[in-house]
Coordinates of C-alpha atoms in Angstrom, one line a residue:
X1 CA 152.6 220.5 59.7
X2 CA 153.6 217.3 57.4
X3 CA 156.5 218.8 56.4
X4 CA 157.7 219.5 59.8
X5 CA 157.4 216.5 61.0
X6 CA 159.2 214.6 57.7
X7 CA 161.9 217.1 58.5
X8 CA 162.2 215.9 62.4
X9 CA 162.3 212.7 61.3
X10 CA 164.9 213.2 58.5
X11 CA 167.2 215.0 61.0
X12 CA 166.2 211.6 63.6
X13 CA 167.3 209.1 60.3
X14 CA 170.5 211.8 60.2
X15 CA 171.6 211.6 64.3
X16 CA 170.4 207.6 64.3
X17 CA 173.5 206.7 61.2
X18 CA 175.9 209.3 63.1
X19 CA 175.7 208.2 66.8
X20 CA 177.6 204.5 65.9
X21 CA 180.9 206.1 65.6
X22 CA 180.9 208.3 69.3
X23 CA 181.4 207.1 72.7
X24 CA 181.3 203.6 74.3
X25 CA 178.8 201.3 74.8
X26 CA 176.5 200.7 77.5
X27 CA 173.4 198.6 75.8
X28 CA 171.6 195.4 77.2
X29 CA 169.0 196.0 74.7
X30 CA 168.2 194.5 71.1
X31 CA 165.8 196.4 68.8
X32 CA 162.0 195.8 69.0
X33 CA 160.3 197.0 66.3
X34 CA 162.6 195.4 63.6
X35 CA 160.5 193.6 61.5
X36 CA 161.1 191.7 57.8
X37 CA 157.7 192.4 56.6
X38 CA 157.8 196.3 57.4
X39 CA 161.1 196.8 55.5
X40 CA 160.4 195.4 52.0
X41 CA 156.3 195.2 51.3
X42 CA 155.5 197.1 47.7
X43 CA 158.2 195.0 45.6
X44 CA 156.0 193.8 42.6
X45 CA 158.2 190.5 41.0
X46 CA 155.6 190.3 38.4
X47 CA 157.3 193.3 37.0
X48 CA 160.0 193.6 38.3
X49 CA 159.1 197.1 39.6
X50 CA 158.5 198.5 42.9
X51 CA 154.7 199.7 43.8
X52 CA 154.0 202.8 45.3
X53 CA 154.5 202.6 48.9
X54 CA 150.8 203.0 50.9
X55 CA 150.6 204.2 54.4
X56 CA 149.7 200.7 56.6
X57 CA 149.4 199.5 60.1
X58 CA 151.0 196.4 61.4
X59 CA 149.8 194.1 64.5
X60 CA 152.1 191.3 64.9
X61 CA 152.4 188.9 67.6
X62 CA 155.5 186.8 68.2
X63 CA 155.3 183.7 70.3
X64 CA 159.2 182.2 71.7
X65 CA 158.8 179.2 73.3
X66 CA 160.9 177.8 76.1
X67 CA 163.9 180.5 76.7
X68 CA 166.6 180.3 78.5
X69 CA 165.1 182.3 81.6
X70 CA 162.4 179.5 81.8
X71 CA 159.8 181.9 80.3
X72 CA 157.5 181.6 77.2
X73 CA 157.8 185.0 75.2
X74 CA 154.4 186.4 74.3
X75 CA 155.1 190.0 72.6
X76 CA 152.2 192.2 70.5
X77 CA 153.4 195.2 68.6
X78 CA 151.9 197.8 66.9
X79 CA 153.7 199.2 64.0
X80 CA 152.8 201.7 61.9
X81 CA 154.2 203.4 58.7
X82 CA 153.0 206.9 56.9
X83 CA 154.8 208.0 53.5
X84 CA 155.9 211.1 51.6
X85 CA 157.1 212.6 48.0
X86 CA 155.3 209.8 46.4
X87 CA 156.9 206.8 49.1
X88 CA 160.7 208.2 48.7
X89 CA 161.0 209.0 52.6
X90 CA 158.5 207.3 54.9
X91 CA 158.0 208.1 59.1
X92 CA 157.3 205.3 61.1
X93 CA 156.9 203.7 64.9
X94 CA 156.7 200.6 67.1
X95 CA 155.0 200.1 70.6
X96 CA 155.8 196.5 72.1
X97 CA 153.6 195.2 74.9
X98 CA 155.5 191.7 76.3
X99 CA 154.0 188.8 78.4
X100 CA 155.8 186.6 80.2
X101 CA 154.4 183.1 80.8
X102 CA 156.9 181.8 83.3
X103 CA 157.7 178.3 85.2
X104 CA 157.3 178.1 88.9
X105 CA 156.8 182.0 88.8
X106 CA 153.7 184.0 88.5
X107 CA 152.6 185.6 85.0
X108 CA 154.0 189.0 84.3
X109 CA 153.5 192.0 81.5
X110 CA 155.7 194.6 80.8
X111 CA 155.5 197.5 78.0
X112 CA 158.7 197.4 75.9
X113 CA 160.7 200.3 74.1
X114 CA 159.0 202.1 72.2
X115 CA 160.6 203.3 68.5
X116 CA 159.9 205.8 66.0
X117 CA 162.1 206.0 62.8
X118 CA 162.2 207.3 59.2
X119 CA 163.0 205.6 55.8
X120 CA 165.0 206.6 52.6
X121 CA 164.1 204.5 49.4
X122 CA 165.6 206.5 46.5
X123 CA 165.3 204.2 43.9
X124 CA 161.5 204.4 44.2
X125 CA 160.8 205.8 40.9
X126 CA 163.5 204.0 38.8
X127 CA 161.4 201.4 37.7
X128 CA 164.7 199.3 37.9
X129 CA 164.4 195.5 39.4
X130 CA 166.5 196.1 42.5
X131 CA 166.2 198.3 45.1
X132 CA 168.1 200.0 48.3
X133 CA 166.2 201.4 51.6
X134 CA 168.5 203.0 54.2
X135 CA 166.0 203.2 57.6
X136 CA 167.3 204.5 61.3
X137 CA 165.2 204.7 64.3
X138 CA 164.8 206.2 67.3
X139 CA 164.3 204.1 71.1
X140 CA 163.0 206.1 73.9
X141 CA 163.8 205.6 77.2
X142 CA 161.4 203.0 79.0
X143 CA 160.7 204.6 82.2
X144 CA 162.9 203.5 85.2
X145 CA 159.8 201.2 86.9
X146 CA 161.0 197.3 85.4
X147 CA 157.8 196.6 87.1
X148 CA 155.7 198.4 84.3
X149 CA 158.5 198.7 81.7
X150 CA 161.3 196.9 79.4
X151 CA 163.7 197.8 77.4
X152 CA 166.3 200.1 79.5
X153 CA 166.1 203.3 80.7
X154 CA 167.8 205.0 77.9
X155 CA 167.8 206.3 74.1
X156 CA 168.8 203.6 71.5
X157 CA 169.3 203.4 68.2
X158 CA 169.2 200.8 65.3
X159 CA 170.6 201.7 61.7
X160 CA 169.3 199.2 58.7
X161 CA 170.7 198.8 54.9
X162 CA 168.4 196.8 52.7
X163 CA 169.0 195.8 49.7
X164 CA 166.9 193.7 47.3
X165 CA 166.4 192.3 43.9
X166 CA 163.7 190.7 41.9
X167 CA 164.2 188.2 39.3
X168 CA 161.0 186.3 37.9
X169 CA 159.0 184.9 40.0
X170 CA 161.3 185.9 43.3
X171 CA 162.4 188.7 45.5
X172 CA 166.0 188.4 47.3
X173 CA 167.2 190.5 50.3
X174 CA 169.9 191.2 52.7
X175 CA 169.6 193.6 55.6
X176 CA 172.5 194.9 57.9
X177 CA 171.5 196.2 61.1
X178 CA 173.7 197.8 63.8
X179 CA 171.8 198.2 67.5
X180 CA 173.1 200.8 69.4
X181 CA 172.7 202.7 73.2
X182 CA 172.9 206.8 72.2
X183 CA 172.8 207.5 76.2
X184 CA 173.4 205.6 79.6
X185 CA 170.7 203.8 81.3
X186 CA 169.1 206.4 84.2
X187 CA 167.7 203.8 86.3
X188 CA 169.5 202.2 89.0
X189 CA 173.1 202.8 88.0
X190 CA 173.8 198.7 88.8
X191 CA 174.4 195.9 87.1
X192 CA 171.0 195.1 86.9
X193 CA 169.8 198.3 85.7
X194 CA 167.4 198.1 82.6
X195 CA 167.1 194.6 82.8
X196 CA 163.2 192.9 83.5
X197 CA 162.6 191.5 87.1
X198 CA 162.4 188.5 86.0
X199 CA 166.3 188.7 84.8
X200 CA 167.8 190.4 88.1
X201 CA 169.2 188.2 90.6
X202 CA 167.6 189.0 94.1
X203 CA 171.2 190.2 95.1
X204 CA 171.9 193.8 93.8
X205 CA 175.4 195.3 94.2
X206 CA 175.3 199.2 93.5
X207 CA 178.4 200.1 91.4
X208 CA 179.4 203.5 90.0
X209 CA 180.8 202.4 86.6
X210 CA 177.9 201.4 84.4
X211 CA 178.7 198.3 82.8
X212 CA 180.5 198.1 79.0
X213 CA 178.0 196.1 76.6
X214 CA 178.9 195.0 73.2
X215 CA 176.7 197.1 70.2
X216 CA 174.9 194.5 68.3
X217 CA 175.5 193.6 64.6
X218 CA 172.9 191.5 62.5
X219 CA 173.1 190.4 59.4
X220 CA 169.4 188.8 57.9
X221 CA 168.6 187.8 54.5
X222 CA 166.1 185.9 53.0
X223 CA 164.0 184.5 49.6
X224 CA 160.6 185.0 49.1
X225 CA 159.0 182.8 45.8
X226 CA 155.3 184.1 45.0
X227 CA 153.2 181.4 44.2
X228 CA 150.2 183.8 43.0
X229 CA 150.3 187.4 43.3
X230 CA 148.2 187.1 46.9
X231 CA 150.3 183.9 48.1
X232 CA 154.2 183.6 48.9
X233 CA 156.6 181.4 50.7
X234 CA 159.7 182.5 52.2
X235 CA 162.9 181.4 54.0
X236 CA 166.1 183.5 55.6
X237 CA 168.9 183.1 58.1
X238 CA 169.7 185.5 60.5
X239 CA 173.4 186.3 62.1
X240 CA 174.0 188.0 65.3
X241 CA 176.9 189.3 67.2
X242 CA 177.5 188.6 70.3
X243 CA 175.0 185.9 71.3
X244 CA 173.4 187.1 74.9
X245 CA 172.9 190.4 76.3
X246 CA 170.2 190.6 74.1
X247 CA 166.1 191.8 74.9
X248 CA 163.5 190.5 72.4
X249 CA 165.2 187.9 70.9
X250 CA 167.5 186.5 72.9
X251 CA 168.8 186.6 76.7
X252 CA 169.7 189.3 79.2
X253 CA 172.6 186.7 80.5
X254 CA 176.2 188.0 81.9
X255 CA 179.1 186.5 80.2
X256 CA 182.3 185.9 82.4
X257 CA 184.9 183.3 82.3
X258 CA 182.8 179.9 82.4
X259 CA 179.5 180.8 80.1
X260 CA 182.6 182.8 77.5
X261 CA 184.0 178.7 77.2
X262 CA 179.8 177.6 76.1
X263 CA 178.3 180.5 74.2
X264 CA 179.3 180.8 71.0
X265 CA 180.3 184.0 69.5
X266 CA 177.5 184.4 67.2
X267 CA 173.4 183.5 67.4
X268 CA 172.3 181.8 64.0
X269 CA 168.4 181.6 62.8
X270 CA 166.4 180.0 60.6
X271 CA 163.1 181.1 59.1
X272 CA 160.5 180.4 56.9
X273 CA 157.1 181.1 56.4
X274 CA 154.4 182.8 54.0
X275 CA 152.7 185.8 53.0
X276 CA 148.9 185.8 52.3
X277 CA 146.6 188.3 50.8
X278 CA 143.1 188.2 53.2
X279 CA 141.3 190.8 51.4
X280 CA 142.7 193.7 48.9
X281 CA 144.9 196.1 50.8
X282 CA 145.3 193.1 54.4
X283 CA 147.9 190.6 54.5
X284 CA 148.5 187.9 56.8
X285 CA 152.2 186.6 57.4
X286 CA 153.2 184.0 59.2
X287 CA 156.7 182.9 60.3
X288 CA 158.4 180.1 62.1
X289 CA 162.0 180.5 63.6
X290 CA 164.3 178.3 65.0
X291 CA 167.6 178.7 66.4
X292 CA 170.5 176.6 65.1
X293 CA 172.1 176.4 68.3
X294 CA 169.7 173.2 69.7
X295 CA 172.0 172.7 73.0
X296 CA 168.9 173.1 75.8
X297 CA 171.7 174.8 78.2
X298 CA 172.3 177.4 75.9
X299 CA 170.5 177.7 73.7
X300 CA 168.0 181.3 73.7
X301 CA 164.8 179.8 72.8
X302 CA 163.5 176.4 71.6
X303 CA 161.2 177.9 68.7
X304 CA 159.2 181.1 67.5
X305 CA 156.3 181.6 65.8
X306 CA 155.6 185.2 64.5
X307 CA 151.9 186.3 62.7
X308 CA 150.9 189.8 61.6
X309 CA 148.1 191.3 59.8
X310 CA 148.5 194.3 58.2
X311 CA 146.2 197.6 57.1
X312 CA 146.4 199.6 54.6
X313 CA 145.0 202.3 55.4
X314 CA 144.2 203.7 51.7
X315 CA 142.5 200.7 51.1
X316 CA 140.3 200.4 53.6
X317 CA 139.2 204.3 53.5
X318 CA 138.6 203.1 49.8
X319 CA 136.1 200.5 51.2
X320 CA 134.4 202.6 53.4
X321 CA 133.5 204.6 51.0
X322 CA 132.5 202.5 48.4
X323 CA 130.4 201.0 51.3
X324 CA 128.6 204.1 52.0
X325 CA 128.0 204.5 48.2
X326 CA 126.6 201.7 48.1
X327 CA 124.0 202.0 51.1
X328 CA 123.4 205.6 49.4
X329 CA 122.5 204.1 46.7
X330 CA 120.4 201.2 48.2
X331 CA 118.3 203.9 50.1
X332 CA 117.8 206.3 47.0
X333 CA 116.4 202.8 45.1
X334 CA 114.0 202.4 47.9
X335 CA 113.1 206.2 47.9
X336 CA 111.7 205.7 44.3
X337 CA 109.9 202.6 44.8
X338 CA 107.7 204.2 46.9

């Protein structure tokens, strides 16, 4: 059964890099489910090696304050990654749930995309101090009711390149990303379709053509300095072309001849934050992120704050049964006492 489904997810990672080159583009969405933490976690810069990858779970919650649709951004995701032939190809998914605290509206929820993808590290075992993951994933449709769902009505795609080095005390990494539609949206063939209620406009003009979206390009990288082996500090840029039509992260805002003269052509981020081991095998991140563009009538968001815990699930199955020993153990003392 394992290997079936590492081979479906193999042939996913193989359709995901493929797709970018065929057809046009009809996307209003970003990627959910990309996430810093999930792509580079094992990298030991004690050594200068890379630890064997452990299957984990991943609850983050990202916070983005004051966008540009008068909403605050509440979004909780649930990621979780499960690894094969000792951590060299990995399976992994993403379910968003998104809350919108909005001005002079009433609160709304929505369930986002939802993403499953596989991962390719094949310098795993070279015990050399840099490293290269190649990572696609899969975005199903979300269900053509925007009053439960978000995200687009479609299959997407998002193809990652990762590549990192350690030297001393620090870890550096770049990440390309290319965000991609692999189908047309099958809700409401509009110009609205796919896009949350509180993004539509209450006029909606049916149109046969589905409307032409850019694909998304981003470009992240970032420097993390380990303090102690369970503390770290970190700070990145992020780069992003174009700089609206974009879910999770952004703005689902049409471009036409007056916004074309404001917006500029790329969205620029800055992030920092720090990594802290809670107990052996949980680790608590937290992030601030600020956009560079600080105009307040374009600008996406004012601020974000992301913070994620994460499992690993080895670990803890470790604990629980050391616990149980250890109750065992307990009981079989009080058995001879008597």
């Amino acid at each position: 059964m394992f290997i079936i489904f590492k081979k479906h997810f193999i042939i996913t990672f193989i359709l995901i890099l493929i797709f970018p080159t065929s057809g046009k583009i009809f996307a209003h969405h970003a990627g959910e489910g990309q996430n810093m933490v999930s792509s580079t976690r094992f990298v030991d810069p004690f050594t200068g090696k890379r630890e064997r990858p452990s299957d984990y779970f991943l609850i983050s919650q990202d916070f983005q304050k004051g966008t540009i649709d008068n909403s605050n951004l509440h979004t909780t995701t649930l990621f979780g990654e499960f690894n094969f032939s000792g951590g060299k190809f990995a399976a992994n998914f993403s379910v968003p749930w998104i809350y919108y605290e909005q001005k002079d509206r009433s609160d709304a929820s929505r369930y986002g995309k939802a993403f499953v993808g596989a991962k390719w590290n094949p310098l795993v075992d070279s015990g050399l101090p840099f490293f290269i993951i190649l990572e696609g994933r899969l975005g199903f449709p979300s269900g053509a009711d925007t009053d439960k769902f978000v995200g687009g009505d479609y299959y997407s795609g998002i193809a990652n390149l990762t590549l990192g080095a350690t030297w001393k005390q620090f870890l550096f990494v770049v990440r390309g990303s290319g965000i991609f539609p692999l189908s047309k949206d099958y809700a409401k063939l509009n110009e609205q379709s796919g896009l949350p209620y509180w993004a539509q406009s209450p006029s909606t003009q049916t149109t046969e053509e589905h409307p032409e979206i850019q694909k998304i390009t981003q470009w992240f990288a970032y420097v993390t300095y380990f303090w102690t082996k369970d503390f770290s500090v970190f700070g990145g840029l992020l780069y992003r072309t174009p700089y609206v039509n974009v879910i999770g992260g952004g703005s689902l805002l049409e471009e036409d001849a007056e916004t074309q003269k404001k917006f500029p052509k790329a969205f620029r981020e800055a992030s920092a934050g720090f990594n802290y081991t809670l107990t052996k095998g949980t680790y608590l991140t937290i992030a601030g992120r600020l956009p560079l563009t600080r105009d307040p009538d374009i600008r996406l968001y004012d601020y974000a704050i992301t913070t994620s815990i994460s499992f690993e699930i080895p670990e803890w199955r470790n604990s629980s049964s050391k616990k149980e020993k250890e109750e065992e153990e307990f009981e079989s003392e009080d058995d001879l006492g008597k």
